[in-house]
CSV table of C-alpha atoms in Angstrom, one decimal:
chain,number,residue,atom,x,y,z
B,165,UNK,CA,-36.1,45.5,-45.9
B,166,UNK,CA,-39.4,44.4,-45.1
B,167,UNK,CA,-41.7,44.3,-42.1
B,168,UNK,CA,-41.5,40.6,-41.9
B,169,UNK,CA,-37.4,40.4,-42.9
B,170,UNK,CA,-36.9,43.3,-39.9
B,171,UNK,CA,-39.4,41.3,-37.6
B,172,UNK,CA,-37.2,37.4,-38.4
B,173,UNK,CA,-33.8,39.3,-38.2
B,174,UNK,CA,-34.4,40.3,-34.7
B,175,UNK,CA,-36.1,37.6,-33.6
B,176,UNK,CA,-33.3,35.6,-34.4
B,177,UNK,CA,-30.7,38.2,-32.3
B,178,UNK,CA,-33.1,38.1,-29.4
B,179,UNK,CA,-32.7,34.2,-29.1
B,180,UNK,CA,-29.5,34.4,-29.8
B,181,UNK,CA,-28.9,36.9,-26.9
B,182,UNK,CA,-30.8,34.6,-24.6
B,183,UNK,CA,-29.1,31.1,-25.3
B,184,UNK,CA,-25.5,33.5,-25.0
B,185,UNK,CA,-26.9,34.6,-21.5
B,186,UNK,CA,-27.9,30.6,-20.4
B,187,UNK,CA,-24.5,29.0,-21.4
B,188,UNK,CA,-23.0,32.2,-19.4
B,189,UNK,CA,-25.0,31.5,-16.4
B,190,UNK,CA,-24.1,27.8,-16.6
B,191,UNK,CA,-20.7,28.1,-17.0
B,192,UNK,CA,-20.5,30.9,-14.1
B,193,UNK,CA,-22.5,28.4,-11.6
B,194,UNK,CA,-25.7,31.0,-11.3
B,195,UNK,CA,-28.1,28.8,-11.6
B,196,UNK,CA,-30.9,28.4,-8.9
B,197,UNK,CA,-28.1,28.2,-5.9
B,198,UNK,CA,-28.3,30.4,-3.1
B,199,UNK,CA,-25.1,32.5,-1.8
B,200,UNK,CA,-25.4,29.5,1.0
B,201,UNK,CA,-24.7,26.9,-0.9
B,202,UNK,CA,-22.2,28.2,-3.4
B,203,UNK,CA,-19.9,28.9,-0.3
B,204,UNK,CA,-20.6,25.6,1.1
B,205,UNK,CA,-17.3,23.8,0.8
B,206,UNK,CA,-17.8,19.5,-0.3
B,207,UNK,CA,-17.7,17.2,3.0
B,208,UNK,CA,-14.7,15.0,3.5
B,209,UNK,CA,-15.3,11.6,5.1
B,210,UNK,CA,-12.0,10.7,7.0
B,211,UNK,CA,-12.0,7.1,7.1
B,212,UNK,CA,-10.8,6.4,10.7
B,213,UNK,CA,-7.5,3.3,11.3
B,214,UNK,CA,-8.2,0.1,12.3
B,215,UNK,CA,-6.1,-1.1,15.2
B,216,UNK,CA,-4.5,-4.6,15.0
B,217,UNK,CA,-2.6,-5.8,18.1
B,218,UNK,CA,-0.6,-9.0,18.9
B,219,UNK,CA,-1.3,-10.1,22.4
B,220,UNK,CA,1.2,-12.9,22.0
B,221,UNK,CA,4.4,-10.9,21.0
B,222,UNK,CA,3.4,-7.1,22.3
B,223,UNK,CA,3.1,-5.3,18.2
B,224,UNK,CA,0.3,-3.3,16.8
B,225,UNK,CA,-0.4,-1.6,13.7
B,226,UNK,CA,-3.1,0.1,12.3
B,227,UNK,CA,-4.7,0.3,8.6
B,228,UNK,CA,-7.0,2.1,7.1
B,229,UNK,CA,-11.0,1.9,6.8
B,230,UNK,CA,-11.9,0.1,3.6
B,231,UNK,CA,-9.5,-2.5,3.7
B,232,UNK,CA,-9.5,-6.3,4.8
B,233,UNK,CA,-7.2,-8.0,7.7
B,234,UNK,CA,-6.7,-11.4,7.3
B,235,UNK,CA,-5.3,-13.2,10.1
B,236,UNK,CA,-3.8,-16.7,8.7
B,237,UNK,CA,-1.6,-17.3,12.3
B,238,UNK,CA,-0.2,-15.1,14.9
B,239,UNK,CA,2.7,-15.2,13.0
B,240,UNK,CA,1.4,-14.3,9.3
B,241,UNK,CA,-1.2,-11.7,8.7
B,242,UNK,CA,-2.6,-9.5,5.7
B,243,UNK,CA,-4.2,-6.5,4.6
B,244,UNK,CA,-6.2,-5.9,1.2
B,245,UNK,CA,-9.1,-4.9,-0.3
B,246,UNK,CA,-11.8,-6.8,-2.0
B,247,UNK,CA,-12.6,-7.5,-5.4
B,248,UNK,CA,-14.9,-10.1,-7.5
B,249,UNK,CA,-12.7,-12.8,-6.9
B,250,UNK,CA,-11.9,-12.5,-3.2
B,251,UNK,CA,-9.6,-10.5,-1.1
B,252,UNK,CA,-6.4,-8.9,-3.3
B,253,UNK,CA,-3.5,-8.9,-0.9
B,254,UNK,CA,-2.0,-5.6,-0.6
B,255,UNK,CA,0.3,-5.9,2.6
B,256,UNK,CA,1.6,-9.1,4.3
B,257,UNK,CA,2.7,-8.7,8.2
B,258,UNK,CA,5.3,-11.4,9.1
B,259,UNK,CA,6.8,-12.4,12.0
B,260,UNK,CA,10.2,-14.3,11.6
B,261,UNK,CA,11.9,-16.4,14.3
B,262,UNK,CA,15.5,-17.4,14.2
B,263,UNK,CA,14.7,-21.4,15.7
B,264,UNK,CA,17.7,-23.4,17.0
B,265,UNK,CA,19.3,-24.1,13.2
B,266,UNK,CA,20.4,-20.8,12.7
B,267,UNK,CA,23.8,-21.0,13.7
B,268,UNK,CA,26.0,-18.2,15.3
B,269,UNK,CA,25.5,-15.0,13.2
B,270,UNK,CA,24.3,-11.2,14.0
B,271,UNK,CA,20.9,-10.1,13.8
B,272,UNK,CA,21.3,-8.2,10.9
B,273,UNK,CA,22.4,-11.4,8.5
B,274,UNK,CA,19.5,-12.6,10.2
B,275,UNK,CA,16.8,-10.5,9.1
B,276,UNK,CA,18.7,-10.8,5.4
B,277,UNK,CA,18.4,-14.3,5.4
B,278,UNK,CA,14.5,-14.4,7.2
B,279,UNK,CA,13.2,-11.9,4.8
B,280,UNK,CA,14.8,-14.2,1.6
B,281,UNK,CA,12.9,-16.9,2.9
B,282,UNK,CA,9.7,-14.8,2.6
B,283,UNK,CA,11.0,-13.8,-0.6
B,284,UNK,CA,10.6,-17.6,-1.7
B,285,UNK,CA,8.0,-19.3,-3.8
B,286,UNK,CA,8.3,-22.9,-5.6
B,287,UNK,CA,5.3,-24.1,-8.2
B,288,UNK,CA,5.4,-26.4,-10.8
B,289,UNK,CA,5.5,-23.4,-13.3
B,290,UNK,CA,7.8,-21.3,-11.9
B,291,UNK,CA,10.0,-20.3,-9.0
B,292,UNK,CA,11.2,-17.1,-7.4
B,293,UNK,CA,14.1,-16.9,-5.3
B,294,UNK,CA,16.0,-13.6,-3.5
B,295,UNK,CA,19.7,-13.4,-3.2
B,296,UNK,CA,20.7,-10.3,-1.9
B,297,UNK,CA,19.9,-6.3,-1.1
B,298,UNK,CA,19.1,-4.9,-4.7
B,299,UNK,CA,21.4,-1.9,-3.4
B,300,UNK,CA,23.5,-1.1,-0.2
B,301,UNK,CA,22.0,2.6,-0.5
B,302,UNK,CA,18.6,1.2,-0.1
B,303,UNK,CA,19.1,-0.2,3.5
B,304,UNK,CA,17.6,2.7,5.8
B,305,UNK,CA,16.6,3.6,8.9
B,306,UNK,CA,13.1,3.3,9.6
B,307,UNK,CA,11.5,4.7,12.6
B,308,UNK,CA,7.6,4.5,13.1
B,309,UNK,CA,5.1,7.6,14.1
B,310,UNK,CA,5.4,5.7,17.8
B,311,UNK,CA,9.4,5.7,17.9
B,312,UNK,CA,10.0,2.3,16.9
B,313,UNK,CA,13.0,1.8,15.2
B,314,UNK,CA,13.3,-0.7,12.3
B,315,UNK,CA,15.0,-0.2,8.2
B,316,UNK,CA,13.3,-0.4,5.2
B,317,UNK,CA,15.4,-1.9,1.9
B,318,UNK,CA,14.8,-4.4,-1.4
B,319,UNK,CA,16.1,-7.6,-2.3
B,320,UNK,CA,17.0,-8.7,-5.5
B,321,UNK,CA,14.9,-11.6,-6.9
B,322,UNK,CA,15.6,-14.0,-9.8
B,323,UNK,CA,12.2,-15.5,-11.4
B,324,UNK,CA,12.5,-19.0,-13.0
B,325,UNK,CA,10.0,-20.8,-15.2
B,326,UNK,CA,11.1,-24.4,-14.9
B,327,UNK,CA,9.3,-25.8,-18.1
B,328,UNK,CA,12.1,-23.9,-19.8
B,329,UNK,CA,14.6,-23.0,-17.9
B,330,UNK,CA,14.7,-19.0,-18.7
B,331,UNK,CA,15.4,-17.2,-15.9
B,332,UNK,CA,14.4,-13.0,-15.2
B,333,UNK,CA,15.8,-10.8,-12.9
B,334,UNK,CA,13.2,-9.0,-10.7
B,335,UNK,CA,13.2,-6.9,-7.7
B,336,UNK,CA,10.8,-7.2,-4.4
B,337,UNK,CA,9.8,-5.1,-1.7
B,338,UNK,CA,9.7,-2.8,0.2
B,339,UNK,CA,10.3,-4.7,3.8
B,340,UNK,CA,10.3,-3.0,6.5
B,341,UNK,CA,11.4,-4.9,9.4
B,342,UNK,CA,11.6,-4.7,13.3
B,343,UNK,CA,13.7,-6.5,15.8
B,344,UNK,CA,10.5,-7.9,18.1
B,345,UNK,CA,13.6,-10.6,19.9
B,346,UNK,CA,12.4,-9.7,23.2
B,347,UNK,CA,9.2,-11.3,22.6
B,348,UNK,CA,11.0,-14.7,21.9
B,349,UNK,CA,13.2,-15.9,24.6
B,350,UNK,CA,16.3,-17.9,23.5
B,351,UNK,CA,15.1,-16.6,19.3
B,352,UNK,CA,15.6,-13.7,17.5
B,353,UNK,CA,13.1,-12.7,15.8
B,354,UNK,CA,11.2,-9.9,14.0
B,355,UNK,CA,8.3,-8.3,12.0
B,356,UNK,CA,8.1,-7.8,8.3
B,357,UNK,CA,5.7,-5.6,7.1
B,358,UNK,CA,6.0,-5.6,3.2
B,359,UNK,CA,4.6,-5.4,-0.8
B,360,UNK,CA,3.8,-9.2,-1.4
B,361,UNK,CA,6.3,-10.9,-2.7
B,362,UNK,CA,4.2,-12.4,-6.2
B,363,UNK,CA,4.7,-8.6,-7.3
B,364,UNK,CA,7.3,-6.9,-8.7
B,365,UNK,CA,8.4,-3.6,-6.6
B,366,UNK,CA,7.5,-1.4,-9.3
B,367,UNK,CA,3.7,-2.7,-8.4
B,368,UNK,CA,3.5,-2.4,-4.8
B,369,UNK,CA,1.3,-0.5,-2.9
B,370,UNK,CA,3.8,1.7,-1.2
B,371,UNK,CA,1.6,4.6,0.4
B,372,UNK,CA,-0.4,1.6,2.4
B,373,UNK,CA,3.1,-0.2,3.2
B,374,UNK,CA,4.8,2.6,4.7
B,375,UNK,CA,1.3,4.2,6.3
B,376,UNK,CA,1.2,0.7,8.2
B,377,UNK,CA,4.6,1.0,9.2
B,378,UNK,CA,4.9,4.2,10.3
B,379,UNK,CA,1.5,3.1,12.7
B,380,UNK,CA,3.8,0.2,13.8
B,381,UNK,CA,4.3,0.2,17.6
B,382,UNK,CA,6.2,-2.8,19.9
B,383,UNK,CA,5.8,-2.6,23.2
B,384,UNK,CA,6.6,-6.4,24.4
């Protein structure tokens, strides 16, 4: 082997050793950091609640940082985020009176029948009605962070597109509700919080909705 073979042939073994050494270095994090700032752990922004209260009927609940509250009445309120085309409803807040044509009946048939009212939409397109629990199992007790007692269930819903008739079975929610009749003389009445009802349940937001819930307080 020649001079100038020998010289080429480790040449080539000494770059070789030094890209084997950067891609080492890279992969190990050795760069130019300093003991300091490899033991630095990332900072966490905690995005803070936002407090929503009801002077008129005594509730509050709080959402996170980031989002939007829209405030349509004292009786109808939403949370969502924006987007290019406005403000995507995430969360709607109700609150549902009885009014004098309710008839004799408990509270319970009553939140069932107020939150299948919600459940209702009519467009020339299509229309979406709910006609009952989508399972008995699914009615649960619900209690709040502050101790405020409520349930949590689904309803079944039936989609219909009137330019042909054809009808689909859906299901919407969750709803959480709680009995806010104290702030109502001579009503029953309650709040809603739940996934809105143009989605299907399988699409809702349920880490916001029950977070919002479980900040839910009523203090009348």
């Amino acid at each position: 082997m020649t001079k100038s073979t020998k010289f080429i042939s480790l040449l080539l073994v000494l770059i070789a050793l030094a890209v084997s050494w950067f891609v080492v270095r890279e992969r190990l994090d050795l760069g130019n950091k300093s003991e300091d700032e490899k033991l630095t752990p990332a900072i966490v922004v905690e995005r803070k609640p936002i407090l929503y209260r009801s002077e008129i009927y005594g509730f509050s609940f709080s959402y996170p940082e980031g989002y939007e509250l829209t405030v349509e009445s004292p009786e109808k309120i939403s949370v969502g985020r924006k987007n290019i085309r406005g403000i995507e409803t995430l969360v709607e807040i109700s609150l549902v009176k009885s009014g004098d044509d309710t008839g004799i009946q408990s509270f319970e048939e009553f939140v069932l029948d107020g939150s299948r009212e919600l459940c209702a939409i009519n467009h020339a397109l299509l229309s979406l009605s709910c006609t009952r629990i989508d399972d008995i199992v699914r009615i649960a007790p619900f209690m709040s962070d502050a101790g405020t007692n409520g349930q949590v269930f689904y309803l079944k819903a039936e989609v219909k597109e009137n330019t042909t008739g054809k009808t689909l079975g859906k299901r919407r929610g969750p709803f959480y509700t709680f009995n806010t009749s104290p702030s109502t003389p001579n009503e029953m009445s309650f709040v809603a919080i739940y996934n809105p009802v143009v989605l299907d349940a399988e699409d809702a937001n349920e880490d916001l909705i029950e977070s919002i819930a479980k900040s839910f307080v009523y203090r009348p």
